[in-house]
């Protein structure tokens, strides 16, 4: 059974992993962090020149942020299970291939911006890793 926790004011839910007893051993869902950098999909925002990682394993889109104030956003966890501090959200404007997108990104202690499944789903975008691009439902490509 998984427990759903309300996310940061969106009516969305964060999933909390549950450990289960298997054959006398306590086991938690595995995490794979061994990915070759050349196999990741990136896209560059035309407005800022920033390079975004397109991460289908990230539930939420995240913008790099640091603050001296205490983190008061939702509890986020990295691929190795480490806690990532979060300070709420900010609506960002992005542009790929002349198409503008607007989306609230969580502000968190990460090294680079991440486009998560929330952004992809809202804008009906599919990931094409073979060609390092996004593809819209209408067939427009964003290299």
JSON list of N, CA, C and O in Angstrom, two decimals, residues 98-130:
[
{"chain": "A", "resi": 98, "resn": "UNK", "atom": "N", "xyz": [10.44, 28.29, -31.06]},
{"chain": "A", "resi": 98, "resn": "UNK", "atom": "CA", "xyz": [9.47, 29.36, -31.27]},
{"chain": "A", "resi": 98, "resn": "UNK", "atom": "C", "xyz": [8.15, 29.18, -30.53]},
{"chain": "A", "resi": 98, "resn": "UNK", "atom": "O", "xyz": [7.30, 30.07, -30.56]},
{"chain": "A", "resi": 99, "resn": "UNK", "atom": "N", "xyz": [7.96, 28.06, -29.87]},
{"chain": "A", "resi": 99, "resn": "UNK", "atom": "CA", "xyz": [6.72, 27.81, -29.13]},
{"chain": "A", "resi": 99, "resn": "UNK", "atom": "C", "xyz": [6.95, 28.17, -27.66]},
{"chain": "A", "resi": 99, "resn": "UNK", "atom": "O", "xyz": [7.91, 27.69, -27.05]},
{"chain": "A", "resi": 100, "resn": "UNK", "atom": "N", "xyz": [6.06, 29.01, -27.11]},
{"chain": "A", "resi": 100, "resn": "UNK", "atom": "CA", "xyz": [6.19, 29.44, -25.72]},
{"chain": "A", "resi": 100, "resn": "UNK", "atom": "C", "xyz": [5.38, 28.52, -24.79]},
{"chain": "A", "resi": 100, "resn": "UNK", "atom": "O", "xyz": [4.29, 28.09, -25.13]},
{"chain": "A", "resi": 101, "resn": "UNK", "atom": "N", "xyz": [5.97, 28.26, -23.63]},
{"chain": "A", "resi": 101, "resn": "UNK", "atom": "CA", "xyz": [5.36, 27.43, -22.60]},
{"chain": "A", "resi": 101, "resn": "UNK", "atom": "C", "xyz": [5.43, 28.19, -21.28]},
{"chain": "A", "resi": 101, "resn": "UNK", "atom": "O", "xyz": [6.42, 28.87, -21.01]},
{"chain": "A", "resi": 102, "resn": "UNK", "atom": "N", "xyz": [4.41, 28.06, -20.46]},
{"chain": "A", "resi": 102, "resn": "UNK", "atom": "CA", "xyz": [4.39, 28.66, -19.14]},
{"chain": "A", "resi": 102, "resn": "UNK", "atom": "C", "xyz": [4.08, 27.54, -18.14]},
{"chain": "A", "resi": 102, "resn": "UNK", "atom": "O", "xyz": [3.14, 26.76, -18.37]},
{"chain": "A", "resi": 103, "resn": "UNK", "atom": "N", "xyz": [4.87, 27.47, -17.05]},
{"chain": "A", "resi": 103, "resn": "UNK", "atom": "CA", "xyz": [4.65, 26.38, -16.11]},
{"chain": "A", "resi": 103, "resn": "UNK", "atom": "C", "xyz": [5.25, 26.72, -14.75]},
{"chain": "A", "resi": 103, "resn": "UNK", "atom": "O", "xyz": [6.32, 27.32, -14.68]},
{"chain": "A", "resi": 104, "resn": "UNK", "atom": "N", "xyz": [4.59, 26.32, -13.64]},
{"chain": "A", "resi": 104, "resn": "UNK", "atom": "CA", "xyz": [5.17, 26.54, -12.31]},
{"chain": "A", "resi": 104, "resn": "UNK", "atom": "C", "xyz": [6.23, 25.47, -12.01]},
{"chain": "A", "resi": 104, "resn": "UNK", "atom": "O", "xyz": [5.94, 24.28, -12.03]},
{"chain": "A", "resi": 105, "resn": "UNK", "atom": "N", "xyz": [7.45, 25.92, -11.78]},
{"chain": "A", "resi": 105, "resn": "UNK", "atom": "CA", "xyz": [8.56, 25.04, -11.42]},
{"chain": "A", "resi": 105, "resn": "UNK", "atom": "C", "xyz": [8.77, 25.11, -9.91]},
{"chain": "A", "resi": 105, "resn": "UNK", "atom": "O", "xyz": [8.68, 26.19, -9.32]},
{"chain": "A", "resi": 106, "resn": "UNK", "atom": "N", "xyz": [9.04, 23.96, -9.30]},
{"chain": "A", "resi": 106, "resn": "UNK", "atom": "CA", "xyz": [9.41, 23.95, -7.89]},
{"chain": "A", "resi": 106, "resn": "UNK", "atom": "C", "xyz": [10.81, 24.54, -7.78]},
{"chain": "A", "resi": 106, "resn": "UNK", "atom": "O", "xyz": [11.67, 24.29, -8.63]},
{"chain": "A", "resi": 107, "resn": "UNK", "atom": "N", "xyz": [11.05, 25.35, -6.76]},
{"chain": "A", "resi": 107, "resn": "UNK", "atom": "CA", "xyz": [12.35, 25.96, -6.50]},
{"chain": "A", "resi": 107, "resn": "UNK", "atom": "C", "xyz": [13.09, 25.07, -5.52]},
{"chain": "A", "resi": 107, "resn": "UNK", "atom": "O", "xyz": [12.68, 24.95, -4.36]},
{"chain": "A", "resi": 108, "resn": "UNK", "atom": "N", "xyz": [14.17, 24.43, -5.97]},
{"chain": "A", "resi": 108, "resn": "UNK", "atom": "CA", "xyz": [14.82, 23.43, -5.13]},
{"chain": "A", "resi": 108, "resn": "UNK", "atom": "C", "xyz": [16.33, 23.45, -5.30]},
{"chain": "A", "resi": 108, "resn": "UNK", "atom": "O", "xyz": [16.86, 23.97, -6.29]},
{"chain": "A", "resi": 109, "resn": "UNK", "atom": "N", "xyz": [17.00, 22.86, -4.33]},
{"chain": "A", "resi": 109, "resn": "UNK", "atom": "CA", "xyz": [18.47, 22.80, -4.30]},
{"chain": "A", "resi": 109, "resn": "UNK", "atom": "C", "xyz": [18.97, 21.71, -5.25]},
{"chain": "A", "resi": 109, "resn": "UNK", "atom": "O", "xyz": [19.37, 20.64, -4.84]},
{"chain": "A", "resi": 110, "resn": "UNK", "atom": "N", "xyz": [18.92, 22.02, -6.55]},
{"chain": "A", "resi": 110, "resn": "UNK", "atom": "CA", "xyz": [19.44, 21.13, -7.58]},
{"chain": "A", "resi": 110, "resn": "UNK", "atom": "C", "xyz": [20.46, 21.92, -8.41]},
{"chain": "A", "resi": 110, "resn": "UNK", "atom": "O", "xyz": [20.49, 23.15, -8.36]},
{"chain": "A", "resi": 111, "resn": "UNK", "atom": "N", "xyz": [21.27, 21.22, -9.18]},
{"chain": "A", "resi": 111, "resn": "UNK", "atom": "CA", "xyz": [22.34, 21.87, -9.95]},
{"chain": "A", "resi": 111, "resn": "UNK", "atom": "C", "xyz": [21.90, 22.41, -11.31]},
{"chain": "A", "resi": 111, "resn": "UNK", "atom": "O", "xyz": [22.58, 23.25, -11.89]},
{"chain": "A", "resi": 112, "resn": "UNK", "atom": "N", "xyz": [20.80, 21.91, -11.84]},
{"chain": "A", "resi": 112, "resn": "UNK", "atom": "CA", "xyz": [20.37, 22.29, -13.18]},
{"chain": "A", "resi": 112, "resn": "UNK", "atom": "C", "xyz": [18.85, 22.17, -13.26]},
{"chain": "A", "resi": 112, "resn": "UNK", "atom": "O", "xyz": [18.23, 21.43, -12.50]},
{"chain": "A", "resi": 113, "resn": "UNK", "atom": "N", "xyz": [18.22, 22.90, -14.21]},
{"chain": "A", "resi": 113, "resn": "UNK", "atom": "CA", "xyz": [16.77, 22.82, -14.34]},
{"chain": "A", "resi": 113, "resn": "UNK", "atom": "C", "xyz": [16.33, 21.47, -14.91]},
{"chain": "A", "resi": 113, "resn": "UNK", "atom": "O", "xyz": [17.02, 20.90, -15.76]},
{"chain": "A", "resi": 114, "resn": "UNK", "atom": "N", "xyz": [15.18, 21.02, -14.43]},
{"chain": "A", "resi": 114, "resn": "UNK", "atom": "CA", "xyz": [14.65, 19.72, -14.83]},
{"chain": "A", "resi": 114, "resn": "UNK", "atom": "C", "xyz": [13.21, 19.88, -15.32]},
{"chain": "A", "resi": 114, "resn": "UNK", "atom": "O", "xyz": [12.39, 20.50, -14.64]},
{"chain": "A", "resi": 115, "resn": "UNK", "atom": "N", "xyz": [12.93, 19.35, -16.49]},
{"chain": "A", "resi": 115, "resn": "UNK", "atom": "CA", "xyz": [11.56, 19.26, -16.98]},
{"chain": "A", "resi": 115, "resn": "UNK", "atom": "C", "xyz": [11.06, 17.87, -16.60]},
{"chain": "A", "resi": 115, "resn": "UNK", "atom": "O", "xyz": [11.61, 16.86, -17.00]},
{"chain": "A", "resi": 116, "resn": "UNK", "atom": "N", "xyz": [10.01, 17.86, -15.76]},
{"chain": "A", "resi": 116, "resn": "UNK", "atom": "CA", "xyz": [9.45, 16.61, -15.26]},
{"chain": "A", "resi": 116, "resn": "UNK", "atom": "C", "xyz": [8.19, 16.20, -16.00]},
{"chain": "A", "resi": 116, "resn": "UNK", "atom": "O", "xyz": [7.73, 16.86, -16.93]},
{"chain": "A", "resi": 117, "resn": "UNK", "atom": "N", "xyz": [7.63, 15.10, -15.53]},
{"chain": "A", "resi": 117, "resn": "UNK", "atom": "CA", "xyz": [6.43, 14.53, -16.15]},
{"chain": "A", "resi": 117, "resn": "UNK", "atom": "C", "xyz": [5.24, 15.49, -16.07]},
{"chain": "A", "resi": 117, "resn": "UNK", "atom": "O", "xyz": [4.40, 15.51, -16.97]},
{"chain": "A", "resi": 118, "resn": "UNK", "atom": "N", "xyz": [5.17, 16.32, -15.03]},
{"chain": "A", "resi": 118, "resn": "UNK", "atom": "CA", "xyz": [4.06, 17.27, -14.93]},
{"chain": "A", "resi": 118, "resn": "UNK", "atom": "C", "xyz": [4.01, 18.21, -16.14]},
{"chain": "A", "resi": 118, "resn": "UNK", "atom": "O", "xyz": [2.96, 18.41, -16.74]},
{"chain": "A", "resi": 119, "resn": "UNK", "atom": "N", "xyz": [5.17, 18.75, -16.53]},
{"chain": "A", "resi": 119, "resn": "UNK", "atom": "CA", "xyz": [5.28, 19.65, -17.69]},
{"chain": "A", "resi": 119, "resn": "UNK", "atom": "C", "xyz": [4.95, 18.89, -18.98]},
{"chain": "A", "resi": 119, "resn": "UNK", "atom": "O", "xyz": [4.18, 19.37, -19.82]},
{"chain": "A", "resi": 120, "resn": "UNK", "atom": "N", "xyz": [5.54, 17.70, -19.13]},
{"chain": "A", "resi": 120, "resn": "UNK", "atom": "CA", "xyz": [5.33, 16.91, -20.34]},
{"chain": "A", "resi": 120, "resn": "UNK", "atom": "C", "xyz": [3.85, 16.56, -20.53]},
{"chain": "A", "resi": 120, "resn": "UNK", "atom": "O", "xyz": [3.30, 16.69, -21.63]},
{"chain": "A", "resi": 121, "resn": "UNK", "atom": "N", "xyz": [3.21, 16.16, -19.45]},
{"chain": "A", "resi": 121, "resn": "UNK", "atom": "CA", "xyz": [1.80, 15.78, -19.51]},
{"chain": "A", "resi": 121, "resn": "UNK", "atom": "C", "xyz": [0.91, 16.98, -19.83]},
{"chain": "A", "resi": 121, "resn": "UNK", "atom": "O", "xyz": [0.04, 16.90, -20.70]},
{"chain": "A", "resi": 122, "resn": "UNK", "atom": "N", "xyz": [1.13, 18.10, -19.14]},
{"chain": "A", "resi": 122, "resn": "UNK", "atom": "CA", "xyz": [0.31, 19.29, -19.35]},
{"chain": "A", "resi": 122, "resn": "UNK", "atom": "C", "xyz": [0.39, 19.80, -20.78]},
{"chain": "A", "resi": 122, "resn": "UNK", "atom": "O", "xyz": [-0.59, 20.27, -21.35]},
{"chain": "A", "resi": 123, "resn": "UNK", "atom": "N", "xyz": [1.58, 19.70, -21.39]},
{"chain": "A", "resi": 123, "resn": "UNK", "atom": "CA", "xyz": [1.78, 20.23, -22.73]},
{"chain": "A", "resi": 123, "resn": "UNK", "atom": "C", "xyz": [1.75, 19.15, -23.81]},
{"chain": "A", "resi": 123, "resn": "UNK", "atom": "O", "xyz": [2.11, 19.41, -24.96]},
{"chain": "A", "resi": 124, "resn": "UNK", "atom": "N", "xyz": [1.29, 17.95, -23.45]},
{"chain": "A", "resi": 124, "resn": "UNK", "atom": "CA", "xyz": [1.16, 16.82, -24.38]},
{"chain": "A", "resi": 124, "resn": "UNK", "atom": "C", "xyz": [2.44, 16.58, -25.18]},
{"chain": "A", "resi": 124, "resn": "UNK", "atom": "O", "xyz": [2.43, 16.50, -26.41]},
{"chain": "A", "resi": 125, "resn": "UNK", "atom": "N", "xyz": [3.56, 16.47, -24.46]},
{"chain": "A", "resi": 125, "resn": "UNK", "atom": "CA", "xyz": [4.86, 16.24, -25.08]},
{"chain": "A", "resi": 125, "resn": "UNK", "atom": "C", "xyz": [5.34, 14.83, -24.79]},
{"chain": "A", "resi": 125, "resn": "UNK", "atom": "O", "xyz": [5.21, 14.35, -23.66]},
{"chain": "A", "resi": 126, "resn": "UNK", "atom": "N", "xyz": [5.91, 14.20, -25.80]},
{"chain": "A", "resi": 126, "resn": "UNK", "atom": "CA", "xyz": [6.50, 12.88, -25.66]},
{"chain": "A", "resi": 126, "resn": "UNK", "atom": "C", "xyz": [8.01, 13.00, -25.79]},
{"chain": "A", "resi": 126, "resn": "UNK", "atom": "O", "xyz": [8.50, 13.88, -26.50]},
{"chain": "A", "resi": 127, "resn": "UNK", "atom": "N", "xyz": [8.74, 12.12, -25.13]},
{"chain": "A", "resi": 127, "resn": "UNK", "atom": "CA", "xyz": [10.19, 12.14, -25.19]},
{"chain": "A", "resi": 127, "resn": "UNK", "atom": "C", "xyz": [10.66, 11.16, -26.25]},
{"chain": "A", "resi": 127, "resn": "UNK", "atom": "O", "xyz": [10.23, 10.01, -26.28]},
{"chain": "A", "resi": 128, "resn": "UNK", "atom": "N", "xyz": [11.53, 11.63, -27.14]},
{"chain": "A", "resi": 128, "resn": "UNK", "atom": "CA", "xyz": [12.12, 10.81, -28.19]},
{"chain": "A", "resi": 128, "resn": "UNK", "atom": "C", "xyz": [13.63, 10.72, -27.90]},
{"chain": "A", "resi": 128, "resn": "UNK", "atom": "O", "xyz": [14.41, 11.52, -28.41]},
{"chain": "A", "resi": 129, "resn": "UNK", "atom": "N", "xyz": [14.05, 9.74, -27.07]},
{"chain": "A", "resi": 129, "resn": "UNK", "atom": "CA", "xyz": [15.46, 9.66, -26.69]},
{"chain": "A", "resi": 129, "resn": "UNK", "atom": "C", "xyz": [16.38, 9.29, -27.86]},
{"chain": "A", "resi": 129, "resn": "UNK", "atom": "O", "xyz": [17.55, 9.65, -27.87]},
{"chain": "A", "resi": 130, "resn": "UNK", "atom": "N", "xyz": [15.86, 8.58, -28.86]},
{"chain": "A", "resi": 130, "resn": "UNK", "atom": "CA", "xyz": [16.69, 8.19, -30.00]},
{"chain": "A", "resi": 130, "resn": "UNK", "atom": "C", "xyz": [17.18, 9.41, -30.77]},
{"chain": "A", "resi": 130, "resn": "UNK", "atom": "O", "xyz": [18.26, 9.39, -31.35]}
]
